XYZ file of N, CA and C in Angstrom:
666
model
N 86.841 105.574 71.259
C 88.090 105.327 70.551
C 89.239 105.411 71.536
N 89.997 104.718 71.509
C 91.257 104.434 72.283
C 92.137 104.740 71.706
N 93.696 105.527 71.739
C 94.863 105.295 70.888
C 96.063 104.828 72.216
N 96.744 104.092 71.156
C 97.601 103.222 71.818
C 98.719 103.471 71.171
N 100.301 103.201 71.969
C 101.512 102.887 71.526
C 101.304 101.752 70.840
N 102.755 101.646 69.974
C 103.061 100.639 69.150
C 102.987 99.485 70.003
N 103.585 98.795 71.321
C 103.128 97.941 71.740
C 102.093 97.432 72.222
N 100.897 98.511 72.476
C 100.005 98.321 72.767
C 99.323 98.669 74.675
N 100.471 99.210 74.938
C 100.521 99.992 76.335
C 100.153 101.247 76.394
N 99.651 101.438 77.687
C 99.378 103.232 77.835
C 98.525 103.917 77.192
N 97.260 103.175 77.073
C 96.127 103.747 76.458
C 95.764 104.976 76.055
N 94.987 105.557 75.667
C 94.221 107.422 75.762
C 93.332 106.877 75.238
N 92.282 107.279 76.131
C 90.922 107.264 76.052
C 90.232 108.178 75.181
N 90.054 108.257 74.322
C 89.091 109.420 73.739
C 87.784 109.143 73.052
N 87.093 107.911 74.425
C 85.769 107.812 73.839
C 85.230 109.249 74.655
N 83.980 109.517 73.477
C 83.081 111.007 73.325
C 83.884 112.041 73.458
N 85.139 112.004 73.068
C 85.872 113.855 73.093
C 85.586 114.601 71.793
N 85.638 114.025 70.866
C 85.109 114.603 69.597
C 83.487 115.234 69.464
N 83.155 114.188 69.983
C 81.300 114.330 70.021
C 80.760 115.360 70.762
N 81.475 115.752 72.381
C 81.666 116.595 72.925
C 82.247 118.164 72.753
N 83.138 117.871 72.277
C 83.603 119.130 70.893
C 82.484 120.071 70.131
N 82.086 118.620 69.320
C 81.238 119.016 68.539
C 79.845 119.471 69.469
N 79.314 118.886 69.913
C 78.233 119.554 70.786
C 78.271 121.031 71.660
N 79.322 121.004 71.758
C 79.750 122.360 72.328
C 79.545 123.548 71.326
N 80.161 123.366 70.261
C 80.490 124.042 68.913
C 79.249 124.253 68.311
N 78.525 123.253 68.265
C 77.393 123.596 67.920
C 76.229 124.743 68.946
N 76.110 124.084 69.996
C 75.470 124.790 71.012
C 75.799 126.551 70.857
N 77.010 126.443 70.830
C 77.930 128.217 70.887
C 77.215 128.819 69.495
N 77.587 127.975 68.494
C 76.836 128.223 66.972
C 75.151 128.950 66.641
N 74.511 127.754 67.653
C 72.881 128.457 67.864
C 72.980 129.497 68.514
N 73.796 129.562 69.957
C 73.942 130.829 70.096
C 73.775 132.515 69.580
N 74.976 132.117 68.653
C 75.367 133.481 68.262
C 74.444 133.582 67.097
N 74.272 132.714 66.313
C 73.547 132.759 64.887
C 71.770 133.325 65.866
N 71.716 133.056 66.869
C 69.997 133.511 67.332
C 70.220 134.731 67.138
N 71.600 135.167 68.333
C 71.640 136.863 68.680
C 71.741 137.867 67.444
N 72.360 137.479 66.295
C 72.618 138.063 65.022
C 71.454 138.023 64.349
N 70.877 137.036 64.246
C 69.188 137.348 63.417
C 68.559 138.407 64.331
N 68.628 138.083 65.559
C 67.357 138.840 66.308
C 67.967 140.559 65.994
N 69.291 140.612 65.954
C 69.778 141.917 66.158
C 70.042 142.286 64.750
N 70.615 141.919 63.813
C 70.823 141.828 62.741
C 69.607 141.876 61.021
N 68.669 141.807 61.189
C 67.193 141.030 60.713
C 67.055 141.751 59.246
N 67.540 142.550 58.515
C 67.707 143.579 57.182
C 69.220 142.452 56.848
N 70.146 141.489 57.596
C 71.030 140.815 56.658
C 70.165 139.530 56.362
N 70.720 138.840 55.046
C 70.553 137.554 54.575
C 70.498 136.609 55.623
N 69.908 135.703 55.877
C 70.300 134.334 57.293
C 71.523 133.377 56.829
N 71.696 133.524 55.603
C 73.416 132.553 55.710
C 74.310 133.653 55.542
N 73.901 134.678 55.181
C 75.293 135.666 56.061
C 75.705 135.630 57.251
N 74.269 135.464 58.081
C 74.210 135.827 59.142
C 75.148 134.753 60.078
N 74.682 133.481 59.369
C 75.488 132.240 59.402
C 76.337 131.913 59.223
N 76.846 132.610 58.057
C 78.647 132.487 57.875
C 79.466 132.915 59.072
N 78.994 134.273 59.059
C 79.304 135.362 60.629
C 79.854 134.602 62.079
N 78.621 133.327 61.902
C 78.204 133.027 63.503
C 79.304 131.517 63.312
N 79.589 131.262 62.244
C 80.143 130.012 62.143
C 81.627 130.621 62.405
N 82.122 131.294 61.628
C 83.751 132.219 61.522
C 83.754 132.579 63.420
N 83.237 133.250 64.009
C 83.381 133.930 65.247
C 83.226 132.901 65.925
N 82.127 131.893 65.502
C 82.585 130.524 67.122
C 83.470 130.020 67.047
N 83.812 129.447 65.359
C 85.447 128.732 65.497
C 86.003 129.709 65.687
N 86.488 131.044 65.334
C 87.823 131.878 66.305
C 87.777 131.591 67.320
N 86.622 131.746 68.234
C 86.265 131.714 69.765
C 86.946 130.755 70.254
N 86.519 129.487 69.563
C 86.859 128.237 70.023
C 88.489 127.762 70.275
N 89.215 128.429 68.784
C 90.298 128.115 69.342
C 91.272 129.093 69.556
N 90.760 130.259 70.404
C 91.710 131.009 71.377
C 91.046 130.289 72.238
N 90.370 129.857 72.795
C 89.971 129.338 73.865
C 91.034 128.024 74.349
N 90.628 127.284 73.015
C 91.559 125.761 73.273
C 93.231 125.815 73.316
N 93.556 127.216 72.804
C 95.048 127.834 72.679
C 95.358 127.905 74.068
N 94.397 128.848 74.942
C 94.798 129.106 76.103
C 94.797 127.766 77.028
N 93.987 127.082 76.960
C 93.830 125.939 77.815
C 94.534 124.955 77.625
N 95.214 124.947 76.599
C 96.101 124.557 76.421
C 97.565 125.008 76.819
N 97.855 125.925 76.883
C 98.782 126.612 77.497
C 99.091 126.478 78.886
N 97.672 126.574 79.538
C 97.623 126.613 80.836
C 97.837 125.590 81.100
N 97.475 124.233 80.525
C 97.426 122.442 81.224
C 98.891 122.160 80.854
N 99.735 122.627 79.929
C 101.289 122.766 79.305
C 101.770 123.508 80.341
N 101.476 124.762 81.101
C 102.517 125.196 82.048
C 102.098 124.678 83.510
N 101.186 124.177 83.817
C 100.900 123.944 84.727
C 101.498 122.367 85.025
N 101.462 121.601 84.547
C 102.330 120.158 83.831
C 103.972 120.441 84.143
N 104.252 121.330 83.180
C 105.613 121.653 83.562
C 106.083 122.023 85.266
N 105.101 123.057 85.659
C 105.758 123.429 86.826
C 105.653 122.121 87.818
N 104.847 121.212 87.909
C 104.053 119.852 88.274
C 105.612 119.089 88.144
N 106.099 118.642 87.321
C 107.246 118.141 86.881
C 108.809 119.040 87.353
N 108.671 119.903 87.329
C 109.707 121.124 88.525
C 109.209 120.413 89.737
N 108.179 120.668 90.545
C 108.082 120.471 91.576
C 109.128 118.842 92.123
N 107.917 117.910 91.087
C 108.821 116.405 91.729
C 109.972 116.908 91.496
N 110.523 117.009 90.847
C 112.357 117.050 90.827
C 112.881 117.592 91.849
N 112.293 118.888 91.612
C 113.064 119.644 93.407
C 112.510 118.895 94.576
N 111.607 118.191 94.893
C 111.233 116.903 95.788
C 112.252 115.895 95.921
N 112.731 115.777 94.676
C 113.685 113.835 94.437
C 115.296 114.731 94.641
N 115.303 115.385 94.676
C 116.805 116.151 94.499
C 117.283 116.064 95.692
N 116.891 116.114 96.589
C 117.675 115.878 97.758
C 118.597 114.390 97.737
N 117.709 113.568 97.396
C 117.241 112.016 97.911
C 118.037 111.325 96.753
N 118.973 112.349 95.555
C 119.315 111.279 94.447
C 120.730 110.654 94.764
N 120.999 110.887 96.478
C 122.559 110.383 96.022
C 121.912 109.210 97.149
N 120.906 108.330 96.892
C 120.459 107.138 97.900
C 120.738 105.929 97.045
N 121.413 106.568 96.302
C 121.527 105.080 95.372
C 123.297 106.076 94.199
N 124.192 105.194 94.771
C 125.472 105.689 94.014
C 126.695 104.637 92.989
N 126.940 104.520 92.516
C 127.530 104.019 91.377
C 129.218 104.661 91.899
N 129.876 103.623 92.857
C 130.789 103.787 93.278
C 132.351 102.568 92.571
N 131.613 102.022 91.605
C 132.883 101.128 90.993
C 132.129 99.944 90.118
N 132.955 99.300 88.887
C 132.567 99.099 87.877
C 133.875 98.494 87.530
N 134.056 97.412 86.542
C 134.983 97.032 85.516
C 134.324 95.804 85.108
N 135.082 95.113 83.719
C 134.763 94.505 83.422
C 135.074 93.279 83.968
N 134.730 91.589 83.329
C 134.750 90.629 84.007
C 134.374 89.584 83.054
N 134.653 88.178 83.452
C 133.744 87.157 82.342
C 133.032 86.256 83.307
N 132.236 85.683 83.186
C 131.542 84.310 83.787
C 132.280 82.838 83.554
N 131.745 82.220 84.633
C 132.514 80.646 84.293
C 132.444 80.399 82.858
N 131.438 80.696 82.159
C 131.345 80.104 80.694
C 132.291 80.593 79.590
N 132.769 81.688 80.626
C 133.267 82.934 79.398
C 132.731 83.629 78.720
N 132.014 84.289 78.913
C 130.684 85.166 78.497
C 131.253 86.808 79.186
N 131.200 87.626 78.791
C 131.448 88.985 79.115
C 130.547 89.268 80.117
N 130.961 90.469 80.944
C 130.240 90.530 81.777
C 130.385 92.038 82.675
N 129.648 92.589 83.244
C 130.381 93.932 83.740
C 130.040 93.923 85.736
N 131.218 93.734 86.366
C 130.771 93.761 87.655
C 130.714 95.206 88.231
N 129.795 96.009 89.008
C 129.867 97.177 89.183
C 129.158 96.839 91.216
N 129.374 98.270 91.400
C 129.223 98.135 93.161
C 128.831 99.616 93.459
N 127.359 99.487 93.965
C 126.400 100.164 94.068
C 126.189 100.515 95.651
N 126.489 101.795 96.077
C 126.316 101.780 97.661
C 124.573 102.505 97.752
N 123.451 101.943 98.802
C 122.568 102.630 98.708
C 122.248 102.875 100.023
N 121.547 104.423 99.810
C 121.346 105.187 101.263
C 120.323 104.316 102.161
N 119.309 103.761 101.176
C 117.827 103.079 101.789
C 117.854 101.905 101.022
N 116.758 101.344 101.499
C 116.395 100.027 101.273
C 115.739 100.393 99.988
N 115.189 99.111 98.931
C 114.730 99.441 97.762
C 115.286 98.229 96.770
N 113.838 98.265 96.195
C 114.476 97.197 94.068
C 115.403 98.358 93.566
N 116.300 97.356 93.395
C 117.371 97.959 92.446
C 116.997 97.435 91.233
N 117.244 97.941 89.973
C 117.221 97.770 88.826
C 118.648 98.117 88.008
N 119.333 97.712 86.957
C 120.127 97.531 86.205
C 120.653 97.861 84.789
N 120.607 99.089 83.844
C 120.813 98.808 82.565
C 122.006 99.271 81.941
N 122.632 98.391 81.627
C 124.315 98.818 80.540
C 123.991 99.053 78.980
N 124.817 99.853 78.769
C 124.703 100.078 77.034
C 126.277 100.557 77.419
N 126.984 100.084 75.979
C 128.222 100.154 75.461
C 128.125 100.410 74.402
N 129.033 101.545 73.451
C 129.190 102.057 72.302
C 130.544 102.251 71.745
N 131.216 102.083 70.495
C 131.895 102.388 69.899
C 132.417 103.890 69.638
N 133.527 104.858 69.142
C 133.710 105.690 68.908
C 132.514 106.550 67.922
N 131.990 105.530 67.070
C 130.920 106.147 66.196
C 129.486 105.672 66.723
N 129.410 105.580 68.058
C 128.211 105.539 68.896
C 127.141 104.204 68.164
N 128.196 103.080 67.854
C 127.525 101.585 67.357
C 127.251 100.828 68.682
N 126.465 100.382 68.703
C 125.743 99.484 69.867
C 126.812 98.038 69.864
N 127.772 98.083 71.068
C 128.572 97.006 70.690
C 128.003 95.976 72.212
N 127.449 96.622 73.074
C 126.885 95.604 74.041
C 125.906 95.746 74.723
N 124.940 95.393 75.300
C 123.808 96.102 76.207
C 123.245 94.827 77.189
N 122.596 95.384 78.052
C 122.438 94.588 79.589
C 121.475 95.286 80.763
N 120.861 94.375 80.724
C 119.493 95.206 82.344
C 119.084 93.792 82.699
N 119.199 94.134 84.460
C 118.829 93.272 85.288
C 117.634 94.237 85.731
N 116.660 93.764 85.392
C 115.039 94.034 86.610
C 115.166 94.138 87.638
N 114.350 95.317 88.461
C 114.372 95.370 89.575
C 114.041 94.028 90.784
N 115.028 94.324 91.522
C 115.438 93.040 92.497
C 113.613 92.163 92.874
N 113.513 91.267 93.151
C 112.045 91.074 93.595
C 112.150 91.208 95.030
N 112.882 91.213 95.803
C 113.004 91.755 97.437
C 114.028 92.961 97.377
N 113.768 93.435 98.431
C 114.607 95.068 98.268
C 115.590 94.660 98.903
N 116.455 95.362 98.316
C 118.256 95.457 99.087
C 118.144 96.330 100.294
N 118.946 96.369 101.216
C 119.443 96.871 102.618
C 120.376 97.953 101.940
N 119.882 99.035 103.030
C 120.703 99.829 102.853
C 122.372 99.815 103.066
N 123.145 99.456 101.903
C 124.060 98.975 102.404
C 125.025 99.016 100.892
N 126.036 98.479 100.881
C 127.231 98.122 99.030
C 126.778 97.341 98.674
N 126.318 96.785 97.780
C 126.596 95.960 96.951
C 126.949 95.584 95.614
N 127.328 94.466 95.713
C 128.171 93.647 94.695
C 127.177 93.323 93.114
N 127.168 93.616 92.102
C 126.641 92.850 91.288
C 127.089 92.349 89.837
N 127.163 91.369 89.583
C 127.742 91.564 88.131
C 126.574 90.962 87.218
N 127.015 91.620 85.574
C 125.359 91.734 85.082
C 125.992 91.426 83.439
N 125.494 90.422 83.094
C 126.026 89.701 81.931
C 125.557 90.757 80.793
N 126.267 90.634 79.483
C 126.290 91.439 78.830
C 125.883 90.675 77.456
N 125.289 91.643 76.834
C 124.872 90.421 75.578
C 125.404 91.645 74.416
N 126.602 91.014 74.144
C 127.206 91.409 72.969
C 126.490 91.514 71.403
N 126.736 92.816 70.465
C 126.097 92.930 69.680
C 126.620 91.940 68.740
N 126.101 91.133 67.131
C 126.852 90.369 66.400
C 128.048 91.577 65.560
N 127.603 92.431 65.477
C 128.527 93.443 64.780
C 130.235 93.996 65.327
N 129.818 93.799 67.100
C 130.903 93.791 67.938
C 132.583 92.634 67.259
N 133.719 93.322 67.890
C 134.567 92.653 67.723
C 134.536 91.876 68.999
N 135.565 90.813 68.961
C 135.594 89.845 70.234
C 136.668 90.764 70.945
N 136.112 90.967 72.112
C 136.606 91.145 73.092
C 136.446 93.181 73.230
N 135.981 93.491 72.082
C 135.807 94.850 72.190
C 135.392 95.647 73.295
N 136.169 96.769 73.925
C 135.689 97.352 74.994
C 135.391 98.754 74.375
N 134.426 98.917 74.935
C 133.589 100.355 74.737
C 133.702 101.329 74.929
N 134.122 102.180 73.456
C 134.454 103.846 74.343
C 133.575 105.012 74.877
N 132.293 104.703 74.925
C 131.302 105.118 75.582
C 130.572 103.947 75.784
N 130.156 104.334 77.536
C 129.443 103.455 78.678
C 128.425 104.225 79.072
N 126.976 103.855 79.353
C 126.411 104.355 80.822
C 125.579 103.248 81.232
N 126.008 103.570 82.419
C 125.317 102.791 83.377
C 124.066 103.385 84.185
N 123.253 102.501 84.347
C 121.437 103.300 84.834
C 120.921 102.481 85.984
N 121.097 103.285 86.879
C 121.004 102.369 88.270
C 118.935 102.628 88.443
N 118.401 102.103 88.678
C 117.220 102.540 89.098
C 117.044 102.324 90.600
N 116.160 102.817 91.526
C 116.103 102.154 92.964
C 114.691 103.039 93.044
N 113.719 101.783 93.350
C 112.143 101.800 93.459
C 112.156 101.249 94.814
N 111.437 101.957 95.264
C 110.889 101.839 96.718
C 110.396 100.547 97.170
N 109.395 101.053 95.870
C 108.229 99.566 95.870
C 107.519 99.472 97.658
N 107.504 97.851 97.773
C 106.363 97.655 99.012
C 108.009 97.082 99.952
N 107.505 97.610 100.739
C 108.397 97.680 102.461
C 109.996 98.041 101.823
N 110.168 98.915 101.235
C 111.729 99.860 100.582
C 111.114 101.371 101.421
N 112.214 101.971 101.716
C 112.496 102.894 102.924
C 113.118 103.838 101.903
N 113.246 104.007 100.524
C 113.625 105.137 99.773
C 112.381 105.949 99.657
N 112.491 107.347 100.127
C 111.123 107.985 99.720
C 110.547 108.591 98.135
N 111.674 107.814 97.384
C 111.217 108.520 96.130
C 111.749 107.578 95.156
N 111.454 106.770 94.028
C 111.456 105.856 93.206
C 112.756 107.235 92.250
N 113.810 106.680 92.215
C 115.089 107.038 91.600
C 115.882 106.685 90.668
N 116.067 107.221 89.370
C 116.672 106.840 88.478
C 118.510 107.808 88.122
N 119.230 107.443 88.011
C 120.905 107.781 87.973
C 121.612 107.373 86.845
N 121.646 107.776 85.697
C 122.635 107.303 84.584
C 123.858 107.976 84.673
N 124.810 107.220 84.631
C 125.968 107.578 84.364
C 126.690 107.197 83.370
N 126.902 108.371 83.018
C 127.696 108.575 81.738
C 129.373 108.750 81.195
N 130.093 108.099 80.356
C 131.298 108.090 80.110
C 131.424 110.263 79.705
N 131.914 110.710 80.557
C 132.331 112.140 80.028
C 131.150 113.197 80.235
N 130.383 112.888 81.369
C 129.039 113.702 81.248
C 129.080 114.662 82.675
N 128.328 115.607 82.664
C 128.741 116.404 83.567
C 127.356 115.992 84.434
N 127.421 116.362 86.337
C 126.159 116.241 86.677
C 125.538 117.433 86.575
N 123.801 116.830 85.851
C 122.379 117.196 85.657
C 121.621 116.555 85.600
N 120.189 116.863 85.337
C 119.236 116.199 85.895
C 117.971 116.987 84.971
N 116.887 115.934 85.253
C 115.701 116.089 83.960
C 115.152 115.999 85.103
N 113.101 115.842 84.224
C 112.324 115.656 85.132
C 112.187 113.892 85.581
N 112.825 113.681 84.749
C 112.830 111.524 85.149
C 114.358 110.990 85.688
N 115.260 111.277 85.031
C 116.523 110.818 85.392
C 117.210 112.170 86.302
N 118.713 111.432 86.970
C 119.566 112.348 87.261
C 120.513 111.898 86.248
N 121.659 112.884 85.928
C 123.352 112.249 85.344
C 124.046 112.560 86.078
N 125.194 111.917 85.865
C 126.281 111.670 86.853
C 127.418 111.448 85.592
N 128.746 112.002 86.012
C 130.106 111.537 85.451
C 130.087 109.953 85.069
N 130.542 108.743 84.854
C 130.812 107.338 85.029
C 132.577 107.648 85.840
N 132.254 106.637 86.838
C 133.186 106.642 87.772
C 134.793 106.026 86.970
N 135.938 106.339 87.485
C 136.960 105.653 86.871
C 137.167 104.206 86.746
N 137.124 103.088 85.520
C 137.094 101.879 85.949
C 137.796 101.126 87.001
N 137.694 100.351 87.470
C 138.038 99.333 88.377
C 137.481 99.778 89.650
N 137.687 98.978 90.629
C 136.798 99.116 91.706
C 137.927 98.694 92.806
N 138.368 99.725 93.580
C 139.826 99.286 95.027
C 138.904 99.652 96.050
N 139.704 99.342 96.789
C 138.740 99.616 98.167
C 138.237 98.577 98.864
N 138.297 97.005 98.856
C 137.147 96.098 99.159
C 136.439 96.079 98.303
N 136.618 95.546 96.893
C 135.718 95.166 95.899
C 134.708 94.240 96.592
């Protein structure tokens, strides 16, 4: 048996985990139910059986409690580790300027300017929100198919307005999500993700970092 996400990605395997379970459970079961007759032999044999059935399942799941515990903290500290690994390395990719913009067609658009420490696919995603956190625009460019130079760059990244949006509505909450993947011949040593956020303080998870969102417009040599 397989279980799958709703799209159908990211499998879990759980052919024979049940069956295995059960074989175990059972095995432990003959066990104890032998040692209790042999020692036991003046009680009933489905007493003896009730006994041996109650004490293997307890057994079983302090057992699966703990091992569970252990593969849960051990996971966690696993996930500490990368982070304090990528923490050095998260300002290789920075979100140094941003405003808005339109295309020849007139189509909205957000140009932003990305300085990066290393080479690497850059990747792209905007979300824009209203005061009551309504989805008024959103936008991701895929990571580059050749890696960028360590170096500024320029990008602007069309925006696909929600139908609910007003025309011309600008967003009072922004973040912007820079990604930068190493990938094949990229010189970043650690596949990096950076959202920045309208009003957010910097922190950091075990997948993303956050960052403030920088003041709009972009001086300096846009």
């Amino acid at each position: 048996m397989i279980a799958r996400n709703q799209d159908g990605r990211f499998g879990v395997d759980f052919t024979g985990a049940f069956l295995r379970l059960y074989l175990v459970w059972a095995l432990l079961q003959v066990i104890v139910t032998t040692v209790l007759v042999r020692s036991y032999r003046r009680l009933h044999p489905l007493i003896l059986h009730l006994i041996a059935a109650f004490a293997v399942t307890l057994l079983a799941v302090v057992i699966s409690q703990d091992l569970e515990r252990s593969i849960a903290a051990r996971a966690h500290a696993e996930r500490l580790e990368r982070l304090e690994a990528r923490k050095p390395h998260a300002g290789l990719v920075n979100l140094s300027g941003w405003d808005y913009s339109k295309l020849a067609d007139g189509r909205p658009a957000l140009d932003i300017r990305v300085d990066l420490g290393a080479s690497g696919h850059l990747g792209v995603s905007v979300r824009g929100f209203d005061s009551e956190t309504n989805l008024i625009f959103a936008a991701r460019i895929p990571n580059s198919e050749s890696p960028l130079s360590a170096d500024r760059h320029h990008l602007t990244v069309p925006l696909d307005v929600a139908r609910s949006a007003h025309p011309g509505e600008v967003a009072d909450v922004l973040d912007i999500t820079l990604h930068l993947d190493k990938g094949e011949h990229g010189t970043a040593p650690f596949d990096i993700s950076i959202q920045y956020m309208t009003g957010s303080g910097e922190w950091s998870d075990e997948v993303f970092f956050y960052a403030p969102l920088p003041p709009r417009g972009m001086p300096g040599g846009q």
